[in-house]
PDB file of C-alpha atoms and ligand atoms in Angstrom:
ATOM      1  CA  MET F   1      31.530 -12.435   5.193  1.00  0.00           C
ATOM      2  CA  ILE F   2      33.939 -11.586   7.984  1.00  0.00           C
ATOM      3  CA  LYS F   3      37.122 -13.672   8.128  1.00  0.00           C
ATOM      4  CA  ILE F   4      38.480 -14.443  11.586  1.00  0.00           C
ATOM      5  CA  GLY F   5      42.118 -15.354  11.927  1.00  0.00           C
ATOM      6  CA  GLY F   6      42.507 -15.471  15.699  1.00  0.00           C
ATOM      7  CA  LEU F   7      40.842 -15.405  19.119  1.00  0.00           C
ATOM      8  CA  HIS F   8      42.292 -14.493  22.502  1.00  0.00           C
ATOM      9  CA  LYS F   9      39.886 -15.920  24.985  1.00  0.00           C
ATOM     10  CA  PHE F  10      40.783 -13.708  27.934  1.00  0.00           C
ATOM     11  CA  SER F  11      42.394 -10.276  28.206  1.00  0.00           C
ATOM     12  CA  LEU F  12      42.723  -7.700  30.957  1.00  0.00           C
ATOM     13  CA  ILE F  13      44.490  -5.111  28.798  1.00  0.00           C
ATOM     14  CA  ASP F  14      42.770  -4.783  25.426  1.00  0.00           C
ATOM     15  CA  PHE F  15      39.496  -3.170  26.558  1.00  0.00           C
ATOM     16  CA  PRO F  16      40.072  -0.438  29.181  1.00  0.00           C
ATOM     17  CA  SER F  17      38.576  -1.418  32.589  1.00  0.00           C
ATOM     18  CA  ARG F  18      36.909  -4.528  31.151  1.00  0.00           C
ATOM     19  CA  ILE F  19      37.614  -8.230  31.031  1.00  0.00           C
ATOM     20  CA  SER F  20      37.440  -9.075  27.369  1.00  0.00           C
ATOM     21  CA  ALA F  21      37.940 -11.565  24.591  1.00  0.00           C
ATOM     22  CA  VAL F  22      39.736 -10.388  21.458  1.00  0.00           C
ATOM     23  CA  ILE F  23      38.735 -11.416  17.953  1.00  0.00           C
ATOM     24  CA  PHE F  24      41.289 -10.830  15.188  1.00  0.00           C
ATOM     25  CA  VAL F  25      40.008 -10.452  11.639  1.00  0.00           C
ATOM     26  CA  GLN F  26      42.130 -11.651   8.740  1.00  0.00           C
ATOM     27  CA  GLY F  27      42.881  -9.001   6.126  1.00  0.00           C
ATOM     28  CA  CYS F  28      43.935  -5.358   6.066  1.00  0.00           C
ATOM     29  CA  ASN F  29      44.008  -2.534   3.520  1.00  0.00           C
ATOM     30  CA  LEU F  30      47.262  -1.046   4.897  1.00  0.00           C
ATOM     31  CA  ARG F  31      50.827  -2.373   5.141  1.00  0.00           C
ATOM     32  CA  CYS F  32      52.433  -0.575   8.088  1.00  0.00           C
ATOM     33  CA  PRO F  33      56.040  -1.814   8.121  1.00  0.00           C
ATOM     34  CA  TYR F  34      56.090  -2.107  11.939  1.00  0.00           C
ATOM     35  CA  CYS F  35      52.904  -4.195  12.095  1.00  0.00           C
ATOM     36  CA  HIS F  36      53.375  -7.328  14.234  1.00  0.00           C
ATOM     37  CA  ASN F  37      50.448  -9.140  12.664  1.00  0.00           C
ATOM     38  CA  ARG F  38      51.719 -10.115   9.252  1.00  0.00           C
ATOM     39  CA  HIS F  39      49.761 -13.394   9.514  1.00  0.00           C
ATOM     40  CA  LEU F  40      46.599 -11.234   9.591  1.00  0.00           C
ATOM     41  CA  VAL F  41      47.697  -8.784   6.897  1.00  0.00           C
ATOM     42  CA  LEU F  42      49.781 -10.486   4.206  1.00  0.00           C
ATOM     43  CA  PRO F  43      47.829 -13.219   2.356  1.00  0.00           C
ATOM     44  CA  GLU F  44      50.976 -15.324   1.902  1.00  0.00           C
ATOM     45  CA  TYR F  45      51.179 -15.648   5.714  1.00  0.00           C
ATOM     46  CA  PHE F  46      47.465 -16.279   6.335  1.00  0.00           C
ATOM     47  CA  GLY F  47      46.801 -19.319   8.475  1.00  0.00           C
ATOM     48  CA  TYR F  48      43.556 -21.084   9.341  1.00  0.00           C
ATOM     49  CA  THR F  49      40.317 -19.194   9.892  1.00  0.00           C
ATOM     50  CA  ILE F  50      37.902 -19.717  12.748  1.00  0.00           C
ATOM     51  CA  GLY F  51      34.255 -20.267  11.873  1.00  0.00           C
ATOM     52  CA  VAL F  52      31.767 -17.620  12.990  1.00  0.00           C
ATOM     53  CA  GLU F  53      29.593 -20.187  14.760  1.00  0.00           C
ATOM     54  CA  GLU F  54      32.598 -21.391  16.730  1.00  0.00           C
ATOM     55  CA  ILE F  55      33.121 -17.807  17.902  1.00  0.00           C
ATOM     56  CA  PHE F  56      29.486 -17.472  18.942  1.00  0.00           C
ATOM     57  CA  ASN F  57      29.486 -20.802  20.753  1.00  0.00           C
ATOM     58  CA  PHE F  58      32.485 -19.556  22.705  1.00  0.00           C
ATOM     59  CA  LEU F  59      30.903 -16.159  23.449  1.00  0.00           C
ATOM     60  CA  GLU F  60      27.648 -17.800  24.496  1.00  0.00           C
ATOM     61  CA  SER F  61      29.536 -19.957  26.999  1.00  0.00           C
ATOM     62  CA  ARG F  62      31.497 -17.053  28.525  1.00  0.00           C
ATOM     63  CA  LYS F  63      28.729 -14.562  29.184  1.00  0.00           C
ATOM     64  CA  LYS F  64      29.241 -14.680  32.944  1.00  0.00           C
ATOM     65  CA  MET F  65      33.032 -14.300  32.784  1.00  0.00           C
ATOM     66  CA  ILE F  66      33.673 -11.721  30.079  1.00  0.00           C
ATOM     67  CA  GLU F  67      32.210  -8.223  29.841  1.00  0.00           C
ATOM     68  CA  GLY F  68      33.467  -7.069  26.478  1.00  0.00           C
ATOM     69  CA  VAL F  69      34.562  -8.206  23.042  1.00  0.00           C
ATOM     70  CA  VAL F  70      37.366  -6.448  21.187  1.00  0.00           C
ATOM     71  CA  ILE F  71      37.324  -6.678  17.415  1.00  0.00           C
ATOM     72  CA  SER F  72      40.824  -6.132  16.131  1.00  0.00           C
ATOM     73  CA  GLY F  73      42.949  -7.305  13.252  1.00  0.00           C
ATOM     74  CA  GLY F  74      43.873  -6.808  10.535  1.00  0.00           C
ATOM     75  CA  GLU F  75      41.269  -4.158   9.791  1.00  0.00           C
ATOM     76  CA  PRO F  76      37.687  -5.005  10.766  1.00  0.00           C
ATOM     77  CA  THR F  77      36.038  -2.233   8.723  1.00  0.00           C
ATOM     78  CA  ILE F  78      37.015  -3.774   5.377  1.00  0.00           C
ATOM     79  CA  PHE F  79      34.306  -6.401   5.940  1.00  0.00           C
ATOM     80  CA  GLU F  80      30.748  -5.622   4.928  1.00  0.00           C
ATOM     81  CA  GLY F  81      29.567  -8.275   7.352  1.00  0.00           C
ATOM     82  CA  LEU F  82      30.981  -6.395  10.350  1.00  0.00           C
ATOM     83  CA  VAL F  83      27.670  -4.723  11.229  1.00  0.00           C
ATOM     84  CA  ASP F  84      25.706  -7.964  11.426  1.00  0.00           C
ATOM     85  CA  PHE F  85      28.565  -9.662  13.237  1.00  0.00           C
ATOM     86  CA  ILE F  86      28.604  -6.970  15.929  1.00  0.00           C
ATOM     87  CA  LYS F  87      24.805  -6.991  16.188  1.00  0.00           C
ATOM     88  CA  ARG F  88      24.969 -10.655  17.134  1.00  0.00           C
ATOM     89  CA  ILE F  89      27.637  -9.929  19.738  1.00  0.00           C
ATOM     90  CA  LYS F  90      25.543  -7.101  21.201  1.00  0.00           C
ATOM     91  CA  ASP F  91      22.504  -9.400  21.304  1.00  0.00           C
ATOM     92  CA  LEU F  92      24.481 -11.581  23.702  1.00  0.00           C
ATOM     93  CA  GLY F  93      24.846  -8.575  25.997  1.00  0.00           C
ATOM     94  CA  TYR F  94      28.522  -7.794  25.471  1.00  0.00           C
ATOM     95  CA  LEU F  95      30.166  -4.405  25.293  1.00  0.00           C
ATOM     96  CA  VAL F  96      32.106  -4.003  22.052  1.00  0.00           C
ATOM     97  CA  LYS F  97      35.408  -2.265  21.387  1.00  0.00           C
ATOM     98  CA  LEU F  98      36.588  -1.765  17.823  1.00  0.00           C
ATOM     99  CA  ASP F  99      40.230  -1.281  16.810  1.00  0.00           C
ATOM    100  CA  THR F 100      40.485   0.483  13.462  1.00  0.00           C
ATOM    101  CA  ASN F 101      42.865   2.321  11.165  1.00  0.00           C
ATOM    102  CA  GLY F 102      40.134   4.862  10.410  1.00  0.00           C
ATOM    103  CA  THR F 103      39.983   4.319   6.648  1.00  0.00           C
ATOM    104  CA  ASN F 104      36.225   3.656   6.635  1.00  0.00           C
ATOM    105  CA  PRO F 105      34.492   6.665   8.250  1.00  0.00           C
ATOM    106  CA  GLU F 106      31.083   5.745   6.799  1.00  0.00           C
ATOM    107  CA  LEU F 107      31.085   2.448   8.654  1.00  0.00           C
ATOM    108  CA  LEU F 108      32.351   4.052  11.864  1.00  0.00           C
ATOM    109  CA  LYS F 109      29.492   6.533  11.731  1.00  0.00           C
ATOM    110  CA  ARG F 110      26.950   3.793  11.183  1.00  0.00           C
ATOM    111  CA  LEU F 111      28.291   1.704  14.071  1.00  0.00           C
ATOM    112  CA  ILE F 112      28.160   4.717  16.384  1.00  0.00           C
ATOM    113  CA  ASN F 113      24.704   5.853  15.241  1.00  0.00           C
ATOM    114  CA  GLU F 114      23.296   2.375  15.698  1.00  0.00           C
ATOM    115  CA  LYS F 115      24.934   2.127  19.161  1.00  0.00           C
ATOM    116  CA  LEU F 116      26.818  -1.010  18.162  1.00  0.00           C
ATOM    117  CA  VAL F 117      30.177   0.042  19.621  1.00  0.00           C
ATOM    118  CA  ASP F 118      31.076   1.197  23.123  1.00  0.00           C
ATOM    119  CA  TYR F 119      34.729   2.057  22.573  1.00  0.00           C
ATOM    120  CA  ILE F 120      36.765   2.798  19.457  1.00  0.00           C
ATOM    121  CA  ALA F 121      40.562   2.857  19.306  1.00  0.00           C
ATOM    122  CA  MET F 122      41.727   4.521  16.102  1.00  0.00           C
ATOM    123  CA  ASP F 123      45.322   4.451  14.915  1.00  0.00           C
ATOM    124  CA  ILE F 124      46.797   7.688  13.638  1.00  0.00           C
ATOM    125  CA  LYS F 125      49.746   6.424  11.664  1.00  0.00           C
ATOM    126  CA  ALA F 126      51.660   9.643  11.057  1.00  0.00           C
ATOM    127  CA  SER F 127      51.473  13.342  10.339  1.00  0.00           C
ATOM    128  CA  ALA F 128      49.553  13.985   7.093  1.00  0.00           C
ATOM    129  CA  GLY F 129      52.627  14.386   4.868  1.00  0.00           C
ATOM    130  CA  LYS F 130      54.068  11.018   5.944  1.00  0.00           C
ATOM    131  CA  TYR F 131      50.883   9.004   6.142  1.00  0.00           C
ATOM    132  CA  GLU F 132      51.341   6.820   3.088  1.00  0.00           C
ATOM    133  CA  TYR F 133      55.006   6.257   3.880  1.00  0.00           C
ATOM    134  CA  ILE F 134      54.172   4.922   7.340  1.00  0.00           C
ATOM    135  CA  ALA F 135      51.013   3.069   6.278  1.00  0.00           C
ATOM    136  CA  GLY F 136      52.902   1.363   3.447  1.00  0.00           C
ATOM    137  CA  SER F 137      50.070   1.951   0.977  1.00  0.00           C
ATOM    138  CA  SER F 138      47.920   4.679  -0.510  1.00  0.00           C
ATOM    139  CA  VAL F 139      45.644   6.398   2.001  1.00  0.00           C
ATOM    140  CA  ASN F 140      42.799   8.826   1.453  1.00  0.00           C
ATOM    141  CA  MET F 141      43.564  11.525   4.047  1.00  0.00           C
ATOM    142  CA  ASP F 142      40.055  12.962   3.724  1.00  0.00           C
ATOM    143  CA  LYS F 143      38.736   9.689   5.087  1.00  0.00           C
ATOM    144  CA  ILE F 144      41.201   9.718   7.964  1.00  0.00           C
ATOM    145  CA  ARG F 145      40.218  13.309   8.837  1.00  0.00           C
ATOM    146  CA  LYS F 146      36.548  12.392   8.593  1.00  0.00           C
ATOM    147  CA  SER F 147      37.013   9.473  10.995  1.00  0.00           C
ATOM    148  CA  ILE F 148      38.820  11.751  13.436  1.00  0.00           C
ATOM    149  CA  GLU F 149      35.955  14.247  13.227  1.00  0.00           C
ATOM    150  CA  ILE F 150      33.360  11.521  13.797  1.00  0.00           C
ATOM    151  CA  LEU F 151      35.106  10.377  16.967  1.00  0.00           C
ATOM    152  CA  LEU F 152      35.675  13.905  18.244  1.00  0.00           C
ATOM    153  CA  GLN F 153      31.966  14.619  17.891  1.00  0.00           C
ATOM    154  CA  SER F 154      30.713  11.309  19.239  1.00  0.00           C
ATOM    155  CA  ASP F 155      29.664  10.656  22.806  1.00  0.00           C
ATOM    156  CA  ILE F 156      31.198   7.176  22.976  1.00  0.00           C
ATOM    157  CA  GLU F 157      34.501   6.299  24.622  1.00  0.00           C
ATOM    158  CA  TYR F 158      37.423   6.433  22.229  1.00  0.00           C
ATOM    159  CA  GLU F 159      41.156   6.840  21.975  1.00  0.00           C
ATOM    160  CA  PHE F 160      43.545   7.770  19.224  1.00  0.00           C
ATOM    161  CA  ARG F 161      46.881   6.004  19.258  1.00  0.00           C
ATOM    162  CA  THR F 162      50.207   6.147  17.454  1.00  0.00           C
ATOM    163  CA  THR F 163      53.140   3.752  17.369  1.00  0.00           C
ATOM    164  CA  LEU F 164      56.320   5.676  18.107  1.00  0.00           C
ATOM    165  CA  ILE F 165      59.157   4.411  15.950  1.00  0.00           C
ATOM    166  CA  LYS F 166      62.451   6.215  15.852  1.00  0.00           C
ATOM    167  CA  ASP F 167      63.829   7.383  12.485  1.00  0.00           C
ATOM    168  CA  LEU F 168      60.459   6.912  10.750  1.00  0.00           C
ATOM    169  CA  LEU F 169      58.579   9.387  12.960  1.00  0.00           C
ATOM    170  CA  THR F 170      59.915  12.469  14.728  1.00  0.00           C
ATOM    171  CA  TYR F 171      58.929  14.551  17.743  1.00  0.00           C
ATOM    172  CA  ASN F 172      57.433  17.136  15.372  1.00  0.00           C
ATOM    173  CA  ASP F 173      55.368  14.514  13.545  1.00  0.00           C
ATOM    174  CA  ILE F 174      53.712  13.610  16.831  1.00  0.00           C
ATOM    175  CA  ILE F 175      53.015  17.259  17.634  1.00  0.00           C
ATOM    176  CA  LYS F 176      51.374  17.601  14.206  1.00  0.00           C
ATOM    177  CA  ILE F 177      49.218  14.582  15.003  1.00  0.00           C
ATOM    178  CA  GLY F 178      48.258  16.285  18.287  1.00  0.00           C
ATOM    179  CA  GLN F 179      47.101  19.284  16.258  1.00  0.00           C
ATOM    180  CA  MET F 180      45.179  16.991  13.895  1.00  0.00           C
ATOM    181  CA  ILE F 181      43.209  15.475  16.802  1.00  0.00           C
ATOM    182  CA  LYS F 182      42.898  18.712  18.804  1.00  0.00           C
ATOM    183  CA  GLY F 183      40.140  18.470  21.418  1.00  0.00           C
ATOM    184  CA  ALA F 184      40.393  14.663  21.745  1.00  0.00           C
ATOM    185  CA  LYS F 185      39.695  12.958  25.058  1.00  0.00           C
ATOM    186  CA  ARG F 186      42.556  10.478  24.933  1.00  0.00           C
ATOM    187  CA  TYR F 187      45.729   9.853  22.937  1.00  0.00           C
ATOM    188  CA  ALA F 188      47.961   6.843  23.534  1.00  0.00           C
ATOM    189  CA  LEU F 189      51.619   6.810  22.490  1.00  0.00           C
ATOM    190  CA  GLN F 190      52.729   3.219  22.056  1.00  0.00           C
ATOM    191  CA  ASN F 191      56.424   2.616  21.839  1.00  0.00           C
ATOM    192  CA  PHE F 192      57.552   0.325  19.034  1.00  0.00           C
ATOM    193  CA  VAL F 193      58.900  -3.030  20.179  1.00  0.00           C
ATOM    194  CA  PRO F 194      60.596  -5.210  17.545  1.00  0.00           C
ATOM    195  CA  SER F 195      59.417  -8.769  16.984  1.00  0.00           C
ATOM    196  CA  GLU F 196      59.878 -11.681  14.598  1.00  0.00           C
ATOM    197  CA  ASN F 197      56.556 -11.149  12.839  1.00  0.00           C
ATOM    198  CA  LEU F 198      57.002  -7.685  11.381  1.00  0.00           C
ATOM    199  CA  ILE F 199      55.661  -6.923   7.923  1.00  0.00           C
ATOM    200  CA  ASN F 200      59.007  -5.360   7.015  1.00  0.00           C
ATOM    201  CA  LYS F 201      61.888  -7.288   8.575  1.00  0.00           C
ATOM    202  CA  GLU F 202      64.286  -4.395   7.983  1.00  0.00           C
ATOM    203  CA  ILE F 203      62.445  -2.477  10.691  1.00  0.00           C
ATOM    204  CA  LYS F 204      63.636  -4.956  13.307  1.00  0.00           C
ATOM    205  CA  SER F 205      66.683  -2.873  14.193  1.00  0.00           C
ATOM    206  CA  LYS F 206      64.580   0.239  14.910  1.00  0.00           C
ATOM    207  CA  THR F 207      63.602   1.341  18.380  1.00  0.00           C
ATOM    208  CA  GLY F 208      60.825   3.273  20.045  1.00  0.00           C
ATOM    209  CA  PHE F 209      61.261   6.808  21.384  1.00  0.00           C
ATOM    210  CA  PRO F 210      63.452   7.283  24.481  1.00  0.00           C
ATOM    211  CA  GLN F 211      61.619   7.892  27.751  1.00  0.00           C
ATOM    212  CA  ASP F 212      62.677  11.543  28.097  1.00  0.00           C
ATOM    213  CA  GLU F 213      61.335  12.342  24.612  1.00  0.00           C
ATOM    214  CA  ARG F 214      58.064  10.581  25.421  1.00  0.00           C
ATOM    215  CA  GLU F 215      57.722  12.595  28.632  1.00  0.00           C
ATOM    216  CA  ARG F 216      58.382  15.835  26.709  1.00  0.00           C
ATOM    217  CA  LEU F 217      55.765  14.849  24.155  1.00  0.00           C
ATOM    218  CA  LYS F 218      53.306  14.101  26.929  1.00  0.00           C
ATOM    219  CA  LYS F 219      53.725  17.598  28.345  1.00  0.00           C
ATOM    220  CA  ARG F 220      53.482  19.318  24.962  1.00  0.00           C
ATOM    221  CA  LEU F 221      50.501  17.307  23.767  1.00  0.00           C
ATOM    222  CA  LYS F 222      48.487  18.429  26.804  1.00  0.00           C
ATOM    223  CA  ASN F 223      47.923  21.590  24.723  1.00  0.00           C
ATOM    224  CA  TYR F 224      45.762  19.547  22.359  1.00  0.00           C
ATOM    225  CA  VAL F 225      44.457  16.447  24.132  1.00  0.00           C
ATOM    226  CA  LYS F 226      42.965  15.953  27.609  1.00  0.00           C
ATOM    227  CA  GLU F 227      44.634  12.675  28.531  1.00  0.00           C
ATOM    228  CA  ILE F 228      47.931  11.328  27.181  1.00  0.00           C
ATOM    229  CA  ILE F 229      48.808   7.710  27.866  1.00  0.00           C
ATOM    230  CA  LEU F 230      52.337   6.355  27.464  1.00  0.00           C
ATOM    231  CA  ARG F 231      52.398   2.663  26.664  1.00  0.00           C
TER     232      ARG F 231
HETATM  233  S1  LIG H 301      49.195  -2.013  12.012  1.00  0.00           S
HETATM  234 FE1  LIG H 301      48.744  -1.377   9.875  1.00  0.00          FE
HETATM  235  S2  LIG H 301      49.049  -3.219   8.633  1.00  0.00           S
HETATM  236 FE2  LIG H 301      48.861  -3.892  10.770  1.00  0.00          FE
HETATM  237  S3  LIG H 301      46.720  -4.365  11.054  1.00  0.00           S
HETATM  238 FE3  LIG H 301      46.972  -2.223  11.690  1.00  0.00          FE
HETATM  239  S4  LIG H 301      46.545  -1.020   9.863  1.00  0.00           S
HETATM  240 FE4  LIG H 301      46.870  -3.136   9.170  1.00  0.00          FE
END
């Protein structure tokens, strides 16, 4: 059963070119220190959950106002019930975007094959050698590479994205990620912004990458990826 820990009823920024609602699942298999959603990741911070029928009553009532539903988290692909949940959303006529950390390539493939997702945003946490350090837990890199491959070979809309955090990641790490996703359509570099809800409070004093470094990365990464977005 999928556990839902939050709902944003209206967003203009979470689903490219679409008005959307965002559903946040509760639970994640990683522990990225810079994550802002500790209430969706760390069980000791979990709050209330929203019932599935409440979500569908809401979606039913907004069909004329919202085009897409973003499923974010937390990590949606840890829930076996995700497929049936998305099927119900698709039955209402919505486009679906999935935000994922890419640790479940089998499920990604199934969702794509069954045409249940219209857009996937996959986080690439770090260069391969630093992955577990940045993800804060053990990670099977074969699965991450498999998910990358699935997206590269799919015909759906997708983006890869990385949070730029100074001291933890370097310019060269990001270039290595560019090489890992070579041939991708889109790669978004999101600058870290500190907040009160970080998983690791010690990260609060860190910063994102300076603008000139981001611009240099953008130029360099054009060797590997068609479109680079700075966020
Ligand atoms: S940023 Fe990391 S810890 Fe937070 S939800 Fe995403 S994968 Fe999980």
